[in-house]
PDB file of C-alpha atoms in Angstrom:
ATOM      1  CA  MET A   1       1.787  -3.711 -18.875  1.00  0.00           C
ATOM      2  CA  ASN A   2       5.568  -3.848 -18.859  1.00  0.00           C
ATOM      3  CA  SER A   3       6.889  -7.272 -17.885  1.00  0.00           C
ATOM      4  CA  GLY A   4      10.381  -6.032 -17.030  1.00  0.00           C
ATOM      5  CA  ALA A   5      11.474  -4.721 -13.668  1.00  0.00           C
ATOM      6  CA  ALA A   6       9.719  -1.463 -12.968  1.00  0.00           C
ATOM      7  CA  SER A   7      11.909   1.423 -11.939  1.00  0.00           C
ATOM      8  CA  PHE A   8      10.767   4.037  -9.495  1.00  0.00           C
ATOM      9  CA  ASP A   9      12.425   6.705  -7.433  1.00  0.00           C
ATOM     10  CA  GLU A  10      12.049   8.096  -3.916  1.00  0.00           C
ATOM     11  CA  LEU A  11       9.139  10.363  -4.928  1.00  0.00           C
ATOM     12  CA  ASP A  12       7.328   7.353  -6.388  1.00  0.00           C
ATOM     13  CA  ARG A  13       7.977   5.471  -3.139  1.00  0.00           C
ATOM     14  CA  LYS A  14       6.477   8.363  -1.125  1.00  0.00           C
ATOM     15  CA  ILE A  15       3.426   8.450  -3.426  1.00  0.00           C
ATOM     16  CA  ILE A  16       2.987   4.681  -3.065  1.00  0.00           C
ATOM     17  CA  THR A  17       3.280   4.962   0.716  1.00  0.00           C
ATOM     18  CA  ALA A  18       0.624   7.706   0.780  1.00  0.00           C
ATOM     19  CA  LEU A  19      -1.726   5.646  -1.404  1.00  0.00           C
ATOM     20  CA  MET A  20      -1.226   2.577   0.768  1.00  0.00           C
ATOM     21  CA  ALA A  21      -2.051   4.572   3.887  1.00  0.00           C
ATOM     22  CA  ASN A  22      -5.217   5.935   2.262  1.00  0.00           C
ATOM     23  CA  ALA A  23      -5.921   5.433  -1.438  1.00  0.00           C
ATOM     24  CA  ARG A  24      -8.681   8.019  -1.217  1.00  0.00           C
ATOM     25  CA  THR A  25      -6.171  10.788  -0.544  1.00  0.00           C
ATOM     26  CA  SER A  26      -6.386  13.319  -3.364  1.00  0.00           C
ATOM     27  CA  PHE A  27      -3.513  13.845  -5.764  1.00  0.00           C
ATOM     28  CA  ALA A  28      -3.355  17.437  -4.477  1.00  0.00           C
ATOM     29  CA  GLU A  29      -2.904  16.262  -0.873  1.00  0.00           C
ATOM     30  CA  ILE A  30      -0.237  13.753  -1.895  1.00  0.00           C
ATOM     31  CA  GLY A  31       1.472  16.394  -4.027  1.00  0.00           C
ATOM     32  CA  SER A  32       1.529  18.797  -1.111  1.00  0.00           C
ATOM     33  CA  SER A  33       3.227  16.231   1.098  1.00  0.00           C
ATOM     34  CA  VAL A  34       5.834  15.163  -1.483  1.00  0.00           C
ATOM     35  CA  GLY A  35       6.484  18.543  -3.131  1.00  0.00           C
ATOM     36  CA  LEU A  36       4.739  17.981  -6.488  1.00  0.00           C
ATOM     37  CA  SER A  37       1.658  19.349  -8.215  1.00  0.00           C
ATOM     38  CA  ALA A  38      -1.509  17.246  -8.343  1.00  0.00           C
ATOM     39  CA  THR A  39      -0.972  16.826 -12.093  1.00  0.00           C
ATOM     40  CA  ALA A  40       2.570  15.532 -11.575  1.00  0.00           C
ATOM     41  CA  VAL A  41       1.342  13.066  -8.952  1.00  0.00           C
ATOM     42  CA  LYS A  42      -1.384  11.848 -11.316  1.00  0.00           C
ATOM     43  CA  ARG A  43       1.158  11.345 -14.124  1.00  0.00           C
ATOM     44  CA  ARG A  44       3.366   9.333 -11.782  1.00  0.00           C
ATOM     45  CA  VAL A  45       0.450   7.220 -10.512  1.00  0.00           C
ATOM     46  CA  ASP A  46      -0.642   6.574 -14.109  1.00  0.00           C
ATOM     47  CA  ARG A  47       2.923   5.489 -14.992  1.00  0.00           C
ATOM     48  CA  LEU A  48       3.149   3.280 -11.898  1.00  0.00           C
ATOM     49  CA  ARG A  49      -0.122   1.609 -12.931  1.00  0.00           C
ATOM     50  CA  GLU A  50       0.971   1.199 -16.559  1.00  0.00           C
ATOM     51  CA  THR A  51       4.267  -0.416 -15.556  1.00  0.00           C
ATOM     52  CA  GLY A  52       2.575  -2.760 -13.098  1.00  0.00           C
ATOM     53  CA  VAL A  53       4.093  -1.312  -9.930  1.00  0.00           C
ATOM     54  CA  ILE A  54       0.596  -0.380  -8.756  1.00  0.00           C
ATOM     55  CA  THR A  55      -1.587  -3.354  -9.594  1.00  0.00           C
ATOM     56  CA  GLY A  56      -4.872  -1.943  -8.357  1.00  0.00           C
ATOM     57  CA  PHE A  57      -6.770  -0.379  -5.510  1.00  0.00           C
ATOM     58  CA  THR A  58      -8.803  -2.454  -3.093  1.00  0.00           C
ATOM     59  CA  ALA A  59     -10.612  -2.313   0.195  1.00  0.00           C
ATOM     60  CA  THR A  60      -8.874  -4.055   3.084  1.00  0.00           C
ATOM     61  CA  VAL A  61     -11.477  -5.696   5.273  1.00  0.00           C
ATOM     62  CA  LYS A  62     -11.118  -7.530   8.560  1.00  0.00           C
ATOM     63  CA  PRO A  63     -11.889 -11.183   7.617  1.00  0.00           C
ATOM     64  CA  SER A  64     -13.967 -11.815  10.753  1.00  0.00           C
ATOM     65  CA  ALA A  65     -16.269  -8.942   9.765  1.00  0.00           C
ATOM     66  CA  LEU A  66     -17.215 -11.043   6.726  1.00  0.00           C
ATOM     67  CA  GLY A  67     -17.805 -14.139   8.829  1.00  0.00           C
ATOM     68  CA  TRP A  68     -14.443 -15.811   8.093  1.00  0.00           C
ATOM     69  CA  ARG A  69     -13.453 -16.760  11.668  1.00  0.00           C
ATOM     70  CA  THR A  70     -11.413 -19.898  10.974  1.00  0.00           C
ATOM     71  CA  GLU A  71      -8.037 -19.757   9.281  1.00  0.00           C
ATOM     72  CA  ALA A  72      -5.531 -22.443   8.311  1.00  0.00           C
ATOM     73  CA  TYR A  73      -2.523 -23.185   6.175  1.00  0.00           C
ATOM     74  CA  VAL A  74      -2.685 -26.371   4.134  1.00  0.00           C
ATOM     75  CA  GLU A  75       0.319 -28.158   2.692  1.00  0.00           C
ATOM     76  CA  VAL A  76      -0.624 -29.981  -0.507  1.00  0.00           C
ATOM     77  CA  TYR A  77       1.279 -33.070  -1.671  1.00  0.00           C
ATOM     78  CA  CYS A  78       0.691 -34.205  -5.257  1.00  0.00           C
ATOM     79  CA  GLU A  79       1.106 -37.486  -7.111  1.00  0.00           C
ATOM     80  CA  GLY A  80       4.044 -37.059  -9.455  1.00  0.00           C
ATOM     81  CA  ALA A  81       4.836 -33.560 -10.601  1.00  0.00           C
ATOM     82  CA  ALA A  82       1.620 -31.567 -10.790  1.00  0.00           C
ATOM     83  CA  PRO A  83       2.244 -28.500 -12.928  1.00  0.00           C
ATOM     84  CA  PRO A  84       1.714 -25.163 -11.165  1.00  0.00           C
ATOM     85  CA  ARG A  85      -0.784 -24.253 -13.888  1.00  0.00           C
ATOM     86  CA  ARG A  86      -2.993 -27.202 -12.884  1.00  0.00           C
ATOM     87  CA  LEU A  87      -2.708 -26.318  -9.182  1.00  0.00           C
ATOM     88  CA  ALA A  88      -3.699 -22.726 -10.023  1.00  0.00           C
ATOM     89  CA  GLU A  89      -6.836 -23.982 -11.805  1.00  0.00           C
ATOM     90  CA  VAL A  90      -7.838 -25.980  -8.734  1.00  0.00           C
ATOM     91  CA  VAL A  91      -7.347 -23.203  -6.203  1.00  0.00           C
ATOM     92  CA  ARG A  92      -9.323 -20.725  -8.309  1.00  0.00           C
ATOM     93  CA  ASN A  93     -12.358 -22.987  -7.816  1.00  0.00           C
ATOM     94  CA  HIS A  94     -12.287 -22.464  -4.035  1.00  0.00           C
ATOM     95  CA  PRO A  95     -13.143 -18.917  -2.883  1.00  0.00           C
ATOM     96  CA  GLU A  96     -12.016 -19.856   0.627  1.00  0.00           C
ATOM     97  CA  ILE A  97      -8.398 -20.095  -0.574  1.00  0.00           C
ATOM     98  CA  THR A  98      -7.042 -16.580  -0.115  1.00  0.00           C
ATOM     99  CA  ALA A  99      -3.455 -17.312  -1.168  1.00  0.00           C
ATOM    100  CA  ALA A 100      -1.689 -20.200  -2.831  1.00  0.00           C
ATOM    101  CA  MET A 101       1.894 -20.760  -3.819  1.00  0.00           C
ATOM    102  CA  THR A 102       4.227 -23.519  -4.903  1.00  0.00           C
ATOM    103  CA  VAL A 103       6.967 -24.141  -2.344  1.00  0.00           C
ATOM    104  CA  THR A 104      10.232 -25.927  -1.776  1.00  0.00           C
ATOM    105  CA  GLY A 105      10.522 -28.839   0.624  1.00  0.00           C
ATOM    106  CA  GLY A 106       8.288 -31.866   0.870  1.00  0.00           C
ATOM    107  CA  ALA A 107       4.994 -30.192  -0.039  1.00  0.00           C
ATOM    108  CA  ASP A 108       4.196 -29.102  -3.580  1.00  0.00           C
ATOM    109  CA  ALA A 109       2.021 -26.146  -2.582  1.00  0.00           C
ATOM    110  CA  LEU A 110       0.910 -24.130   0.418  1.00  0.00           C
ATOM    111  CA  LEU A 111      -2.631 -22.782   0.671  1.00  0.00           C
ATOM    112  CA  HIS A 112      -3.973 -20.083   2.978  1.00  0.00           C
ATOM    113  CA  VAL A 113      -7.609 -20.934   3.713  1.00  0.00           C
ATOM    114  CA  ARG A 114     -10.298 -18.901   5.480  1.00  0.00           C
ATOM    115  CA  ALA A 115     -13.630 -20.417   6.477  1.00  0.00           C
ATOM    116  CA  ARG A 116     -16.682 -19.592   8.581  1.00  0.00           C
ATOM    117  CA  ASP A 117     -15.908 -22.291  11.156  1.00  0.00           C
ATOM    118  CA  VAL A 118     -14.155 -25.644  11.566  1.00  0.00           C
ATOM    119  CA  GLU A 119     -16.977 -27.531   9.831  1.00  0.00           C
ATOM    120  CA  HIS A 120     -16.751 -25.224   6.819  1.00  0.00           C
ATOM    121  CA  PHE A 121     -12.959 -25.640   6.772  1.00  0.00           C
ATOM    122  CA  GLU A 122     -13.361 -29.423   6.815  1.00  0.00           C
ATOM    123  CA  GLU A 123     -15.751 -29.210   3.848  1.00  0.00           C
ATOM    124  CA  VAL A 124     -13.245 -27.047   1.919  1.00  0.00           C
ATOM    125  CA  LEU A 125     -10.476 -29.499   2.727  1.00  0.00           C
ATOM    126  CA  GLU A 126     -12.564 -32.411   1.426  1.00  0.00           C
ATOM    127  CA  ARG A 127     -13.265 -30.521  -1.819  1.00  0.00           C
ATOM    128  CA  ILE A 128      -9.528 -29.976  -2.265  1.00  0.00           C
ATOM    129  CA  ARG A 129      -8.706 -33.607  -1.505  1.00  0.00           C
ATOM    130  CA  VAL A 130     -11.011 -35.016  -4.201  1.00  0.00           C
ATOM    131  CA  GLU A 131      -8.708 -33.740  -6.934  1.00  0.00           C
ATOM    132  CA  PRO A 132      -7.233 -36.882  -8.510  1.00  0.00           C
ATOM    133  CA  PHE A 133      -3.617 -35.698  -8.413  1.00  0.00           C
ATOM    134  CA  ILE A 134      -3.628 -34.679  -4.722  1.00  0.00           C
ATOM    135  CA  ARG A 135      -2.032 -37.415  -2.637  1.00  0.00           C
ATOM    136  CA  LYS A 136      -2.399 -35.841   0.826  1.00  0.00           C
ATOM    137  CA  THR A 137      -2.758 -32.611   2.742  1.00  0.00           C
ATOM    138  CA  ILE A 138      -1.418 -31.462   6.088  1.00  0.00           C
ATOM    139  CA  SER A 139      -3.305 -28.634   7.803  1.00  0.00           C
ATOM    140  CA  VAL A 140      -2.248 -26.190  10.487  1.00  0.00           C
ATOM    141  CA  MET A 141      -4.976 -24.087  12.118  1.00  0.00           C
ATOM    142  CA  VAL A 142      -4.186 -20.484  13.021  1.00  0.00           C
ATOM    143  CA  LEU A 143      -4.933 -19.733  16.673  1.00  0.00           C
ATOM    144  CA  SER A 144      -3.933 -16.072  16.766  1.00  0.00           C
ATOM    145  CA  HIS A 145      -1.875 -13.518  14.866  1.00  0.00           C
ATOM    146  CA  LEU A 146       1.261 -12.518  16.735  1.00  0.00           C
ATOM    147  CA  ILE A 147       1.699  -9.607  14.318  1.00  0.00           C
ATOM    148  CA  PRO A 148      -1.851  -8.231  14.114  1.00  0.00           C
ATOM    149  CA  ASP A 149      -0.975  -5.568  11.538  1.00  0.00           C
ATOM    150  CA  SER A 150       0.372  -8.111   9.026  1.00  0.00           C
ATOM    151  CA  PRO A 151      -1.333  -8.658   5.652  1.00  0.00           C
ATOM    152  CA  GLU A 152      -2.230 -12.200   6.726  1.00  0.00           C
ATOM    153  CA  ALA A 153      -4.217 -10.740   9.610  1.00  0.00           C
ATOM    154  CA  GLY A 154      -6.111  -8.529   7.165  1.00  0.00           C
ATOM    155  CA  ALA A 155      -4.046  -5.357   7.516  1.00  0.00           C
ATOM    156  CA  THR A 156      -2.484  -3.278   4.769  1.00  0.00           C
ATOM    157  CA  GLN A 157       1.109  -3.927   3.830  1.00  0.00           C
ATOM    158  CA  ALA A 158       3.762  -1.233   4.092  1.00  0.00           C
ATOM    159  CA  VAL A 159       6.265  -0.462   1.361  1.00  0.00           C
ATOM    160  CA  PRO A 160       9.415  -2.469   2.090  1.00  0.00           C
ATOM    161  CA  PRO A 161      12.698  -0.647   2.628  1.00  0.00           C
ATOM    162  CA  GLU A 162      14.813   0.413  -0.354  1.00  0.00           C
ATOM    163  CA  GLY A 163      15.793  -2.546  -2.486  1.00  0.00           C
ATOM    164  CA  GLY A 164      12.577  -4.503  -1.939  1.00  0.00           C
ATOM    165  CA  GLY A 165       9.741  -4.481  -4.448  1.00  0.00           C
ATOM    166  CA  PRO A 166       6.591  -2.658  -3.368  1.00  0.00           C
ATOM    167  CA  ALA A 167       3.383  -4.525  -2.711  1.00  0.00           C
ATOM    168  CA  ILE A 168       0.293  -2.383  -2.995  1.00  0.00           C
ATOM    169  CA  ARG A 169      -2.839  -2.792  -0.886  1.00  0.00           C
ATOM    170  CA  ALA A 170      -4.835   0.378  -0.776  1.00  0.00           C
ATOM    171  CA  ALA A 171      -8.177   1.449   0.576  1.00  0.00           C
ATOM    172  CA  ASP A 172     -10.304   2.276  -2.453  1.00  0.00           C
ATOM    173  CA  VAL A 173     -10.517   2.806  -6.200  1.00  0.00           C
ATOM    174  CA  ARG A 174      -9.969   6.303  -7.511  1.00  0.00           C
TER     175      ARG A 174
END
Protein backbone atom coordinates (compact mmCIF):
# COMPACT_ATOMS: atom_id res chain seq x y z
CA MET A 1 0.00 0.00 0.00
CA ASN A 2 1.27 3.46 -0.87
CA SER A 3 1.70 5.65 2.19
CA GLY A 4 1.76 8.92 0.24
CA ALA A 5 -1.27 10.95 -0.72
CA ALA A 6 -3.32 9.02 -3.22
CA SER A 7 -4.27 10.87 -6.37
CA PHE A 8 -7.54 10.29 -8.13
CA ASP A 9 -9.55 12.08 -10.74
CA GLU A 10 -13.22 12.83 -11.36
CA LEU A 11 -13.85 9.39 -12.91
CA ASP A 12 -12.35 7.75 -9.83
CA ARG A 13 -14.60 9.92 -7.66
CA LYS A 14 -17.67 8.80 -9.66
CA ILE A 15 -16.61 5.14 -9.32
CA ILE A 16 -16.11 5.58 -5.57
CA THR A 17 -19.52 7.24 -5.27
CA ALA A 18 -21.16 4.35 -7.15
CA LEU A 19 -19.43 1.77 -4.95
CA MET A 20 -20.45 3.62 -1.80
CA ALA A 21 -24.07 3.69 -2.94
CA ASN A 22 -23.99 -0.05 -3.67
CA ALA A 23 -20.73 -2.01 -3.64
CA ARG A 24 -22.51 -4.90 -5.32
CA THR A 25 -23.00 -2.88 -8.50
CA SER A 26 -21.16 -4.62 -11.33
CA PHE A 27 -18.17 -3.03 -13.00
CA ALA A 28 -20.20 -3.06 -16.23
CA GLU A 29 -23.03 -1.05 -14.62
CA ILE A 30 -20.57 1.43 -13.12
CA GLY A 31 -18.75 1.68 -16.44
CA SER A 32 -22.00 2.40 -18.24
CA SER A 33 -22.78 5.26 -15.88
CA VAL A 34 -19.30 6.83 -16.00
CA GLY A 35 -18.46 6.16 -19.66
CA LEU A 36 -15.84 3.41 -19.24
CA SER A 37 -15.64 -0.30 -20.02
CA ALA A 38 -16.03 -2.83 -17.20
CA THR A 39 -12.34 -3.69 -17.59
CA ALA A 40 -11.31 -0.05 -17.21
CA VAL A 41 -13.46 0.29 -14.10
CA LYS A 42 -11.91 -2.85 -12.62
CA ARG A 43 -8.39 -1.53 -13.30
CA ARG A 44 -9.27 1.73 -11.58
CA VAL A 45 -10.84 -0.03 -8.58
CA ASP A 46 -7.77 -2.28 -8.30
CA ARG A 47 -5.51 0.82 -8.36
CA LEU A 48 -7.68 2.61 -5.80
CA ARG A 49 -7.40 -0.44 -3.52
CA GLU A 50 -3.63 -0.76 -4.04
CA THR A 51 -3.04 2.91 -3.22
CA GLY A 52 -5.23 2.74 -0.12
CA VAL A 53 -7.98 5.06 -1.35
CA ILE A 54 -10.44 2.17 -1.11
CA THR A 55 -9.64 0.42 2.15
CA GLY A 56 -12.21 -2.34 1.89
CA PHE A 57 -15.82 -3.26 1.40
CA THR A 58 -18.16 -3.79 4.32
CA ALA A 59 -21.78 -4.20 5.23
CA THR A 60 -23.38 -1.21 6.92
CA VAL A 61 -25.81 -2.42 9.54
CA LYS A 62 -28.20 -0.51 11.75
CA PRO A 63 -26.66 -0.89 15.26
CA SER A 64 -30.04 -1.46 16.95
CA ALA A 65 -30.64 -4.45 14.67
CA LEU A 66 -27.65 -6.08 16.39
CA GLY A 67 -28.96 -5.24 19.84
CA TRP A 68 -26.75 -2.17 20.41
CA ARG A 69 -29.43 0.27 21.66
CA THR A 70 -27.32 2.43 23.98
CA GLU A 71 -24.70 4.81 22.66
CA ALA A 72 -22.30 7.21 24.38
CA TYR A 73 -19.18 9.25 23.92
CA VAL A 74 -16.56 8.91 26.63
CA GLU A 75 -13.80 11.41 27.28
CA VAL A 76 -10.74 9.67 28.71
CA TYR A 77 -8.26 11.52 30.94
CA CYS A 78 -4.90 9.83 31.56
CA GLU A 79 -2.24 10.10 34.24
CA GLY A 80 0.75 11.79 32.66
CA ALA A 81 1.16 11.42 28.93
CA ALA A 82 -0.25 8.07 27.86
CA PRO A 83 1.11 7.25 24.42
CA PRO A 84 -1.52 6.83 21.70
CA ARG A 85 -0.11 3.36 21.03
CA ARG A 86 -0.99 2.29 24.58
CA LEU A 87 -4.49 3.80 24.30
CA ALA A 88 -4.97 1.92 21.01
CA GLU A 89 -4.07 -1.37 22.73
CA VAL A 90 -6.68 -0.74 25.42
CA VAL A 91 -9.53 0.16 23.09
CA ARG A 92 -8.90 -2.89 20.90
CA ASN A 93 -9.77 -5.03 23.94
CA HIS A 94 -13.32 -3.62 24.07
CA PRO A 95 -15.56 -4.61 21.13
CA GLU A 96 -18.13 -2.08 22.33
CA ILE A 97 -15.78 0.79 21.39
CA THR A 98 -16.65 1.54 17.77
CA ALA A 99 -14.32 4.52 17.33
CA ALA A 100 -11.49 6.02 19.32
CA MET A 101 -9.26 8.99 18.73
CA THR A 102 -6.80 11.20 20.54
CA VAL A 103 -8.05 14.77 20.84
CA THR A 104 -7.03 18.27 21.77
CA GLY A 105 -8.37 19.99 24.87
CA GLY A 106 -8.55 18.62 28.37
CA ALA A 107 -9.25 14.98 27.50
CA ASP A 108 -6.58 12.70 26.07
CA ALA A 109 -8.96 10.57 24.02
CA LEU A 110 -12.57 10.34 22.91
CA LEU A 111 -14.32 6.98 22.62
CA HIS A 112 -17.55 6.15 20.81
CA VAL A 113 -19.20 3.29 22.71
CA ARG A 114 -22.22 1.16 21.80
CA ALA A 115 -23.83 -1.20 24.29
CA ARG A 116 -26.97 -3.31 24.68
CA ASP A 117 -28.36 -1.13 27.47
CA VAL A 118 -27.29 1.23 30.26
CA GLU A 119 -26.16 -1.64 32.50
CA HIS A 120 -23.94 -3.01 29.74
CA PHE A 121 -22.54 0.48 29.12
CA GLU A 122 -21.74 0.83 32.82
CA GLU A 123 -19.89 -2.50 32.74
CA VAL A 124 -17.87 -1.37 29.70
CA LEU A 125 -17.05 1.90 31.43
CA GLU A 126 -15.82 0.05 34.52
CA ARG A 127 -13.59 -2.18 32.36
CA ILE A 128 -12.09 0.94 30.77
CA ARG A 129 -11.57 2.64 34.13
CA VAL A 130 -9.52 -0.22 35.61
CA GLU A 131 -6.61 0.59 33.32
CA PRO A 132 -3.88 1.90 35.64
CA PHE A 133 -3.08 5.00 33.58
CA ILE A 134 -6.69 6.21 33.25
CA ARG A 135 -7.36 8.95 35.78
CA LYS A 136 -11.03 9.65 34.97
CA THR A 137 -13.72 9.47 32.33
CA ILE A 138 -16.61 11.75 31.46
CA SER A 139 -19.51 10.17 29.57
CA VAL A 140 -22.23 11.70 27.43
CA MET A 141 -25.15 9.47 26.44
CA VAL A 142 -26.64 9.86 22.97
CA LEU A 143 -30.39 10.44 23.08
CA SER A 144 -31.09 10.71 19.36
CA HIS A 145 -29.34 11.38 16.06
CA LEU A 146 -30.25 14.75 14.60
CA ILE A 147 -28.66 13.68 11.31
CA PRO A 148 -30.00 10.14 10.91
CA ASP A 149 -28.06 9.46 7.71
CA SER A 150 -24.68 10.19 9.34
CA PRO A 151 -22.04 7.45 9.73
CA GLU A 152 -22.40 7.70 13.51
CA ALA A 153 -26.05 6.74 13.15
CA GLY A 154 -25.02 3.68 11.13
CA ALA A 155 -25.47 5.10 7.64
CA THR A 156 -23.00 5.08 4.78
CA GLN A 157 -20.79 8.10 4.28
CA ALA A 158 -20.84 10.10 1.06
CA VAL A 159 -17.73 11.19 -0.80
CA PRO A 160 -16.83 14.69 0.39
CA PRO A 161 -16.70 17.53 -2.11
CA GLU A 162 -13.57 18.11 -4.19
CA GLY A 163 -10.55 18.73 -2.01
CA GLY A 164 -11.61 16.39 0.79
CA GLY A 165 -10.27 12.86 1.09
CA PRO A 166 -12.76 10.08 0.39
CA ALA A 167 -13.94 7.77 3.12
CA ILE A 168 -15.26 4.47 1.86
CA ARG A 169 -18.10 2.51 3.44
CA ALA A 170 -19.68 0.16 0.98
CA ALA A 171 -22.28 -2.55 1.08
CA ASP A 172 -20.45 -5.78 0.35
CA VAL A 173 -17.25 -7.50 -0.74
CA ARG A 174 -16.78 -8.15 -4.43
